[in-house]
CSV table of C-alpha atoms and ligand atoms in Angstrom, one decimal:
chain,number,residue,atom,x,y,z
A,209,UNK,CA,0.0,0.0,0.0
A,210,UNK,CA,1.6,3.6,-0.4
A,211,UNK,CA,2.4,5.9,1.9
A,212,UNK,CA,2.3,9.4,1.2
A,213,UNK,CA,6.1,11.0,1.2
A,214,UNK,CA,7.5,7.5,-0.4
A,215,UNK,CA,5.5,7.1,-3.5
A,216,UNK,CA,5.8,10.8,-4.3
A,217,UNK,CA,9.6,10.5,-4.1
A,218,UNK,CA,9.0,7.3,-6.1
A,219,UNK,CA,7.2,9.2,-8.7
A,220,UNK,CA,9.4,12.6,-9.2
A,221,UNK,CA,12.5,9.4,-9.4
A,222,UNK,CA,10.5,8.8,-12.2
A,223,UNK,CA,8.8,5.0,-11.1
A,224,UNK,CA,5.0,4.0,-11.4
A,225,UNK,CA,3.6,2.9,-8.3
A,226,UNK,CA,2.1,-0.4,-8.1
A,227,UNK,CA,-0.2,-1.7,-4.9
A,228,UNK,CA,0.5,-5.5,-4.4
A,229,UNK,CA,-1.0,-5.5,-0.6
A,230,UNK,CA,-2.8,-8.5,0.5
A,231,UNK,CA,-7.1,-7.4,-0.2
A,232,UNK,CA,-7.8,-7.7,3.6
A,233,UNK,CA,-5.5,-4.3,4.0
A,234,UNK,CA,-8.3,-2.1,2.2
A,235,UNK,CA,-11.1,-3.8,4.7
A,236,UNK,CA,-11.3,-1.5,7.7
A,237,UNK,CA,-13.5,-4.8,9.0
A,238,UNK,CA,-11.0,-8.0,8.5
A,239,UNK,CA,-9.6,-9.5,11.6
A,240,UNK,CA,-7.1,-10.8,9.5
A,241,UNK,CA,-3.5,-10.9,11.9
A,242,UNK,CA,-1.4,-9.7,9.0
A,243,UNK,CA,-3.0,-7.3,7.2
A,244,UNK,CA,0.5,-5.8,6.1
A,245,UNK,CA,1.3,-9.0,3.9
A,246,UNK,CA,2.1,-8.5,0.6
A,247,UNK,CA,-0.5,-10.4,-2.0
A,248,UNK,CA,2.6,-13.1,-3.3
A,249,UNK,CA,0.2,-14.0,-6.1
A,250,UNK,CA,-0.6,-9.9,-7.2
A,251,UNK,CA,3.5,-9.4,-7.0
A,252,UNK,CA,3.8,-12.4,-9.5
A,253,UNK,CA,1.3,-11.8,-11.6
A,254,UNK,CA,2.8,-8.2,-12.0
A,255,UNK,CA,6.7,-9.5,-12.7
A,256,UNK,CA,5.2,-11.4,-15.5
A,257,UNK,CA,3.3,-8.6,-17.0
A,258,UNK,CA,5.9,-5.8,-16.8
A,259,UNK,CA,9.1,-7.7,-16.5
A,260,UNK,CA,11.8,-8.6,-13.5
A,261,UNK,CA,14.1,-6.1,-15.1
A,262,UNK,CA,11.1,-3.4,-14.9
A,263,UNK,CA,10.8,-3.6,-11.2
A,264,UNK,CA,13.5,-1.2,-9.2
A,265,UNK,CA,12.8,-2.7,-6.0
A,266,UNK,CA,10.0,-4.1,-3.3
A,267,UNK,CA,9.3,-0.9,-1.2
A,268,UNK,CA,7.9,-2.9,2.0
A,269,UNK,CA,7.0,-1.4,5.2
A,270,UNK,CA,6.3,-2.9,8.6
A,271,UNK,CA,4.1,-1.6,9.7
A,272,UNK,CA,1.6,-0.6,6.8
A,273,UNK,CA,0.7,2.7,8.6
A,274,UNK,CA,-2.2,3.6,5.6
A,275,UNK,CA,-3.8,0.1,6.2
A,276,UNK,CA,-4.1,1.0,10.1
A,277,UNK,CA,-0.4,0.6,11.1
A,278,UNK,CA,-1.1,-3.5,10.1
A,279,UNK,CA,2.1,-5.9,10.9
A,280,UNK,CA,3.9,-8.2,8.2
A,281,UNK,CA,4.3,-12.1,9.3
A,282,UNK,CA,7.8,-13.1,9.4
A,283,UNK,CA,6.0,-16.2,7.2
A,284,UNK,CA,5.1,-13.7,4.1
A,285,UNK,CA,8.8,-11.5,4.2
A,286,UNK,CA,10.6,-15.0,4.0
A,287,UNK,CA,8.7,-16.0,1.2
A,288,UNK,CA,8.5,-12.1,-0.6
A,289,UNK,CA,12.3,-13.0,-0.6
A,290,UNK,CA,12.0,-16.5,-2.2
A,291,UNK,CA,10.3,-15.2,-5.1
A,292,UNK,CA,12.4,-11.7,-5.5
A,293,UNK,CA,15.6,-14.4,-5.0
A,294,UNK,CA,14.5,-15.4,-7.6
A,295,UNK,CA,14.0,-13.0,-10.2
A,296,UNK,CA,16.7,-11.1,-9.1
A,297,UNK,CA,14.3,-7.9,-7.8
A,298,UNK,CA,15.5,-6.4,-4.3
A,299,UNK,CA,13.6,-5.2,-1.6
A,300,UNK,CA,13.5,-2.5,0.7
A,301,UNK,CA,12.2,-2.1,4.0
A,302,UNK,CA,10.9,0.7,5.4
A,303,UNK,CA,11.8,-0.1,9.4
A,304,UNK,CA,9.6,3.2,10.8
A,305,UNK,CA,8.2,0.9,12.7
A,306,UNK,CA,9.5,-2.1,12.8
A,307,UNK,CA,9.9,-2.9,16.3
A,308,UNK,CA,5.7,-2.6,16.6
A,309,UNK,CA,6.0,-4.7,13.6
A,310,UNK,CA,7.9,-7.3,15.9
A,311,UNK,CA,5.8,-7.4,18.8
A,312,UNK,CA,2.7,-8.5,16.5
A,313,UNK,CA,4.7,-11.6,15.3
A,314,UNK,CA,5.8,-12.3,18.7
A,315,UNK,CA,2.1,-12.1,19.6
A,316,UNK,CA,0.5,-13.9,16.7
A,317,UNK,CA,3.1,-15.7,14.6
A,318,UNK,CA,3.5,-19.5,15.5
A,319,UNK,CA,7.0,-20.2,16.9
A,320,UNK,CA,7.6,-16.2,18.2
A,321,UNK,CA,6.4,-16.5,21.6
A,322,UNK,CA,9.8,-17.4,22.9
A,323,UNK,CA,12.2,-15.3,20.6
A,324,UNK,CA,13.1,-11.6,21.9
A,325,UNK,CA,12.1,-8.7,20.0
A,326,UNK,CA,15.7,-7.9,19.0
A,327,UNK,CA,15.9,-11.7,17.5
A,328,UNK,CA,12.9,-10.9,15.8
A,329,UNK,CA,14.1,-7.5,14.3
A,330,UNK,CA,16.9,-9.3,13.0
A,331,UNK,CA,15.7,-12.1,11.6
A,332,UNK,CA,12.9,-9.7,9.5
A,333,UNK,CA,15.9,-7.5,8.8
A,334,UNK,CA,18.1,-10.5,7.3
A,335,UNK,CA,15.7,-11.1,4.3
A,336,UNK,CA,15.7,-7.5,2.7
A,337,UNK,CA,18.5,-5.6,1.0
A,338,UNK,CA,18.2,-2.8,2.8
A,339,UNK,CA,16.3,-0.7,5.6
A,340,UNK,CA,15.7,2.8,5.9
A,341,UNK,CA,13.9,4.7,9.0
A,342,UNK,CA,12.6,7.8,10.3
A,343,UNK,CA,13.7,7.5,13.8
A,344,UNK,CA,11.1,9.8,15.5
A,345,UNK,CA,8.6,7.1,15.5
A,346,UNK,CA,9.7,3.6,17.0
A,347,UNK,CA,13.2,4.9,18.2
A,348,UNK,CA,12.1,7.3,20.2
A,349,UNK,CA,13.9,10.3,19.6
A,350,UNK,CA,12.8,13.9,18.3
A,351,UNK,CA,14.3,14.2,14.8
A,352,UNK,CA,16.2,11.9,12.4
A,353,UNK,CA,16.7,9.2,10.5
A,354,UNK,CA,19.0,6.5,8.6
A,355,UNK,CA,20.1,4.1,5.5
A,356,UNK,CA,21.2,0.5,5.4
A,357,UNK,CA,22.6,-1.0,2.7
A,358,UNK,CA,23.8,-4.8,2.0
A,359,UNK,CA,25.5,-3.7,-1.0
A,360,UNK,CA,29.0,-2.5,-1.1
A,361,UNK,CA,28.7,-0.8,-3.9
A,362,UNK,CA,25.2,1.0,-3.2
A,363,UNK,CA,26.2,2.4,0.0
A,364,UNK,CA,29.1,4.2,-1.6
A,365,UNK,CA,26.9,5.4,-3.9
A,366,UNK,CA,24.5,6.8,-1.1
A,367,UNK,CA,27.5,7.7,1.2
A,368,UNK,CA,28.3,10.2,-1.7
A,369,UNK,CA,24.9,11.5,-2.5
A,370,UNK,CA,24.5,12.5,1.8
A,371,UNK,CA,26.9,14.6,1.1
A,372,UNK,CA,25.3,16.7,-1.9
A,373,UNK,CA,22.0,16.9,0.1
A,374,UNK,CA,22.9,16.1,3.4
A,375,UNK,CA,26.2,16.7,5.2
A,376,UNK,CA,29.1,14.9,5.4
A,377,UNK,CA,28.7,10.8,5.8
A,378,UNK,CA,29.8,10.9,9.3
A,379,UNK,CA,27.0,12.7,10.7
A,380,UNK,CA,24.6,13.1,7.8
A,381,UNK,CA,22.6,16.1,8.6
A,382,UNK,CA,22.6,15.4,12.2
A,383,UNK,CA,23.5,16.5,15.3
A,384,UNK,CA,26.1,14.7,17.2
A,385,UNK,CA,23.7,14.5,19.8
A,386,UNK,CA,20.8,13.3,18.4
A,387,UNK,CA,23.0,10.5,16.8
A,388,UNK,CA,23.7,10.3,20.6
A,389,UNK,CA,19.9,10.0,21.2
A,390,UNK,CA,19.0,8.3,18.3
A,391,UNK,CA,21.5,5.1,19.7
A,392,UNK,CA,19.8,5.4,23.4
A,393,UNK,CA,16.6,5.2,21.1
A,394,UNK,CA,17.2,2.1,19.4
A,395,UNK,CA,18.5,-0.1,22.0
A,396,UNK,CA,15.1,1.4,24.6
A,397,UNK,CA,12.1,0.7,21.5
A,398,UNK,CA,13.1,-3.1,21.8
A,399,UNK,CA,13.0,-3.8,25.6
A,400,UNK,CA,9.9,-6.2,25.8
A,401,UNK,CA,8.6,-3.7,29.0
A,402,UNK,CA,8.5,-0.4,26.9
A,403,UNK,CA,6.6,-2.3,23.5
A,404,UNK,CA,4.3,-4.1,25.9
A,405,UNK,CA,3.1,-1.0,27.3
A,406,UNK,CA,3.1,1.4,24.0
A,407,UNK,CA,1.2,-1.3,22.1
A,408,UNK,CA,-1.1,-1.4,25.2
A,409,UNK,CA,-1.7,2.1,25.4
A,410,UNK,CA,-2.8,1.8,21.6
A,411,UNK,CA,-5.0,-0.5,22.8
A,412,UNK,CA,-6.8,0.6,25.5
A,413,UNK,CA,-8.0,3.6,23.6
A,414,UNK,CA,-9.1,1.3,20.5
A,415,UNK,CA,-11.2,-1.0,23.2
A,416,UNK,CA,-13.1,1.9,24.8
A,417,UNK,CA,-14.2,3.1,21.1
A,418,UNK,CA,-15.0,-0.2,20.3
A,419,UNK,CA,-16.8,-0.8,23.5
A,420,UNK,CA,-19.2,2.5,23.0
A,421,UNK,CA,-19.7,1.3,19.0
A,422,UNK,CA,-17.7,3.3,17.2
A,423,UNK,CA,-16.3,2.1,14.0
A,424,UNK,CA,-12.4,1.7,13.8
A,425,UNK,CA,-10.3,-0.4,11.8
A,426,UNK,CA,-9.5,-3.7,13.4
A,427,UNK,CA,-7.4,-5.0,14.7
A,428,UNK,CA,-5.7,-2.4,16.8
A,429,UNK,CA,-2.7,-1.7,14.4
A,430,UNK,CA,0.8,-0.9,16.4
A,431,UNK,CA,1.1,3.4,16.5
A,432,UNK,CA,-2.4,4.5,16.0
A,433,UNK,CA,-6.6,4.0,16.1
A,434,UNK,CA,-7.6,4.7,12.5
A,435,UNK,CA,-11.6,6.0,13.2
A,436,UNK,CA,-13.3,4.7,9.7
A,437,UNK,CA,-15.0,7.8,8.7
A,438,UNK,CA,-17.0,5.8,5.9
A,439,UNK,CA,-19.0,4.5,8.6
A,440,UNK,CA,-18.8,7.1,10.7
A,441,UNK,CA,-20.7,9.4,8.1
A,442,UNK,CA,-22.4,7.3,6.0
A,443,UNK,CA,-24.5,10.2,4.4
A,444,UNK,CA,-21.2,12.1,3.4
A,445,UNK,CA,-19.5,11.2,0.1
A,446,UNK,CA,-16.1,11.1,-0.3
A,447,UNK,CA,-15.6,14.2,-2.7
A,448,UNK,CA,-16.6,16.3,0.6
A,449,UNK,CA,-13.8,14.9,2.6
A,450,UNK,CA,-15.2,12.7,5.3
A,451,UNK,CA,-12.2,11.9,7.0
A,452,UNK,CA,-10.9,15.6,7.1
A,453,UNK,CA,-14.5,16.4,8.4
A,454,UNK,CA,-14.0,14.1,11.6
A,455,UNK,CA,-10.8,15.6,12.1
A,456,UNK,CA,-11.8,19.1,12.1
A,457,UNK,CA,-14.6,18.4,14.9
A,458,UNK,CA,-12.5,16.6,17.2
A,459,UNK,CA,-10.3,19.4,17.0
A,460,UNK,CA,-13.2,22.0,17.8
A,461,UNK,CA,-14.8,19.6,20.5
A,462,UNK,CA,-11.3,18.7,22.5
A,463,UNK,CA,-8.0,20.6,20.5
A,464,UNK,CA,-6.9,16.4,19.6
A,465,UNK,CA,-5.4,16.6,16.8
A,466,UNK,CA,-5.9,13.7,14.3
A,467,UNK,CA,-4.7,13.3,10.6
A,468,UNK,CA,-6.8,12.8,7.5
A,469,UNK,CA,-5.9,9.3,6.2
A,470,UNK,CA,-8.5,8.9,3.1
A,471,UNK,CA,-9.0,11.0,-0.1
A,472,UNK,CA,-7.2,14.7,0.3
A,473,UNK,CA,-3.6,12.4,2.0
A,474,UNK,CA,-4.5,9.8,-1.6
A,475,UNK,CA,-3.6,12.8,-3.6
A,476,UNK,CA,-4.5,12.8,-7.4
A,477,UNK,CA,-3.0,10.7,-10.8
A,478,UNK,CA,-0.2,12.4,-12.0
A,479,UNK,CA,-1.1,11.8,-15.3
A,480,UNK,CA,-5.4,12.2,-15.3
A,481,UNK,CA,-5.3,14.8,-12.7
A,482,UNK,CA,-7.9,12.9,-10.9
A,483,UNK,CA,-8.1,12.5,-7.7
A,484,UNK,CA,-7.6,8.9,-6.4
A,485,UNK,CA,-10.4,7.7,-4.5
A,486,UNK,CA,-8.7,5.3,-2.0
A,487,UNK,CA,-11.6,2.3,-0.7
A,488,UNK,CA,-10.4,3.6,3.3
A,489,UNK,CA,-11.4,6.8,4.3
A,490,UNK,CA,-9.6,7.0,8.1
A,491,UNK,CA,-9.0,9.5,10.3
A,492,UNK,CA,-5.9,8.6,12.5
A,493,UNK,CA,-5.2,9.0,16.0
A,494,UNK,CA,-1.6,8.4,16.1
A,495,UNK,CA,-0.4,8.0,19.5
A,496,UNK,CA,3.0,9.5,20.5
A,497,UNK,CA,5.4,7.1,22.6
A,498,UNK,CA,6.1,8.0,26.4
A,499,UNK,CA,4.0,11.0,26.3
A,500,UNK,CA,0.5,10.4,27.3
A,501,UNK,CA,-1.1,8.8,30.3
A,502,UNK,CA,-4.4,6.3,30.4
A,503,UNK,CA,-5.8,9.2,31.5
A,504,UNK,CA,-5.3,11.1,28.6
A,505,UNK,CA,-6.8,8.7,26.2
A,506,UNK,CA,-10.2,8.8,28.1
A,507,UNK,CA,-10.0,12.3,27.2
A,508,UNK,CA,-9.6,11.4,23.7
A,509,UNK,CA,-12.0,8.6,23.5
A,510,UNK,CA,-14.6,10.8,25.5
A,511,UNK,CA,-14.4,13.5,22.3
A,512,UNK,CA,-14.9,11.1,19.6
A,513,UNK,CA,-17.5,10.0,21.5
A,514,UNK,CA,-19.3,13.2,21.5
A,515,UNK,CA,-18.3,13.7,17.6
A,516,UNK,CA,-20.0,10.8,17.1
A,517,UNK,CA,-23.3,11.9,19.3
A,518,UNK,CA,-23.3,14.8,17.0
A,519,UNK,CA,-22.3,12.6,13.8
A,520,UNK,CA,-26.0,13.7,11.5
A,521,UNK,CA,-25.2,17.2,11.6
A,522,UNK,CA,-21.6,16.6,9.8
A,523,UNK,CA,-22.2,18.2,6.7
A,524,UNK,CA,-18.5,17.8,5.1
A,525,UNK,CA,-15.9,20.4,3.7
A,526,UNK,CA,-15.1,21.8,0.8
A,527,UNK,CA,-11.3,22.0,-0.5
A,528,UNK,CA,-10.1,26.1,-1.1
A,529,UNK,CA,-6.2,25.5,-1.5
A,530,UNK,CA,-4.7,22.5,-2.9
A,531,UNK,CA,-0.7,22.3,-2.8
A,532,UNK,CA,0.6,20.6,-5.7
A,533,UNK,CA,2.6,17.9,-3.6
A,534,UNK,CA,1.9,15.9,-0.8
A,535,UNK,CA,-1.5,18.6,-0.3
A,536,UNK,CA,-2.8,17.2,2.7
A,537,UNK,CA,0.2,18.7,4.9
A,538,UNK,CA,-0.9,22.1,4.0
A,539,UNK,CA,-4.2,21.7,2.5
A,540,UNK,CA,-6.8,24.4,3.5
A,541,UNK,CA,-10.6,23.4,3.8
A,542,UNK,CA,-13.9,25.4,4.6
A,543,UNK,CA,-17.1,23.7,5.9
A,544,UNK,CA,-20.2,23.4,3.4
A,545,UNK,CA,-23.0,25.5,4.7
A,546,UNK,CA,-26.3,23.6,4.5
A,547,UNK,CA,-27.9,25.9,1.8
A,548,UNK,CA,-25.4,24.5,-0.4
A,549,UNK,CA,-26.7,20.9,0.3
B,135,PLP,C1,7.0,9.5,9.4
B,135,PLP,C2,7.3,8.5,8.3
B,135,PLP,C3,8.1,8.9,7.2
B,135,PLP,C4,8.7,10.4,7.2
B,135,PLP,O1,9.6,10.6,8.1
B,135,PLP,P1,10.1,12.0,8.5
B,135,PLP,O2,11.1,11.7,9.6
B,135,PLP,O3,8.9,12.8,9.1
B,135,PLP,O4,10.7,12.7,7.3
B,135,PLP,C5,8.4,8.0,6.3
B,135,PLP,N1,7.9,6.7,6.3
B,135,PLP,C6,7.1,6.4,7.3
B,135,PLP,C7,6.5,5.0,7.3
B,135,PLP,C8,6.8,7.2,8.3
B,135,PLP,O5,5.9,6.8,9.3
């Protein structure tokens, strides 16, 4: 599934974007444990239409944070390596959040119960060609980010390239001490304590929606509760911005601030101009690490709650300045007065 930044840096690099997530991904409503599996038999069928030597690379991410921050099995990236092996196609991982990624297999996968985090990190890590991160999600630290490479050859490439856009290679645009940080960071996110209880916290705000009957996607994904905005305005349509409706009342009822996940972050075609019309429509709640008390998500469950109460009146938004990329960063809306119903 794409993510927002990636595929556009895919795009202006000049590469089509191609969805080959499992179908369960774009159901808000399947139980399904690994939602973030890629659909082997979609991936296949796609390397025989366009060609192995047409394919730059398998942009993975664990966790899918647009399918509701859904893990990858360790079962699925073994054999996504069997079939790149071979047809000689590489993949990338995108470890963001790899370490929430972890704790799900741990939790669900047969034979993870007894292996530590770390082991699992590793062993998810050993079947790619390469990782990259933005370290202010699962390592905990305020800004940053880094590149792994197996190849020799690539990383020299890259190595040279931080230096035209970056800084030197030693420090690549960062400060010595949030390298400093960024090394505290890695080593706390995969103590078993610290996951347990960020995953928990996740959790405990998704079971007190569920329990008052407001629709989220399930299961409880690793960094966020995505509220499904489809079903939590049935009577809006998705040209008036759904998602970015419930977001703007929660703000006005409580200041949370949530982020459109649906039509306005799907962006349009670059060639029809159209806009894509993505099948979820979310609203995410993504949860910062070590900041927030229980107490604080009743707070946040207790304003969605009243959004919902007040859920008929909705009436939807109307887009008045749309950034050419990536316009749901800076995206301005107005509401829809009901005359113009
Ligand atoms: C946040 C995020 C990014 C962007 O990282 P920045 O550090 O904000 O530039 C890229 N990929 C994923 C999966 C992310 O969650």
């Amino acid at each position: 599934m794409y993510f927002t930044t990636t595929r556009l840096h895919q795009e202006l690099a000049g590469g089509i974007f191609v969805d080959v997530i499992i179908d369960e991904a774009h159901d808000p409503l399947s139980q399904y444990p690994f939602k973030g599996d890629v659909d082997l038999d979609k991936l296949a069928t796609l390397i025989k239409q366009v060609g192995p030597e047409q394919i730059a690379y398998i942009s993975l991410a664990g966790t899918v944070n647009m399918a509701g921050g859904q893990p990858v099995s360790m079962a699925n990236v073994r054999a996504l390596r069997a079939l790149c092996d071979h047809y000689g196609i590489r993949i990338f991982l995108d470890a963001t959040r790899l370490v929430e990624n972890a704790f799900f297999i741990k939790e669900r996968e047969p034979g993870y119960a007894e292996h530590s985090i770390a082991a699992i990190v590793r062993e998810f890590c050993s079947y790619t060609d390469g990782a990259w991160m933005s370290a202010k999600k699962d390592a905990l630290v305020n800004i940053g980010g880094w590149l792994a490479v197996n190849d020799e050859q690539l990383a020299d490439e890259a190595r040279n390239l931080v230096v035209v856009y970056e800084g030197l290679h030693t420090y690549g645009g960062m400060a010595g001490r949030d390298m400093e940080a960024l090394a505290v960071g890695i080593e706390e996110s995969l103590q078993e304590d610290y996951i347990r209880a960020r995953i928990g916290q996740v959790r405990y705000l998704g079971e007190l929606l569920l329990d008052w009957g407001i629709p989220i996607v399930v299961p409880v994904g690793g960094h966020a509760i995505f509220l499904d905005a489809r079903r939590f305005y049935p009577h809006l349509p998705q040209d008036l911005f759904p998602a970015q409706t419930l977001a703007a009342e929660l703000y006005l009822d409580s200041g949370v601030r949530a982020m459109e996940r649906g039509i306005a972050s799907a962006g349009r075609d670059p060639k029809t101009g159209q806009h894509y019309y993505p099948k979820l429509e979310l609203t995410r709640l993504a949860i910062p690490r070590r900041v927030y008390t229980q107490a604080h998500m009743d707070v946040v469950a207790e304003s969605v709650k009243a959004v919902y109460d007040q859920r008929a009146h909705a009436r939807g938004l109307r887009m008045v300045y749309e950034p050419r990329y990536l316009r749901f960063f800076q995206a301005r809306f107005e509401p829809i007065a009901d005359k113009n119903l």
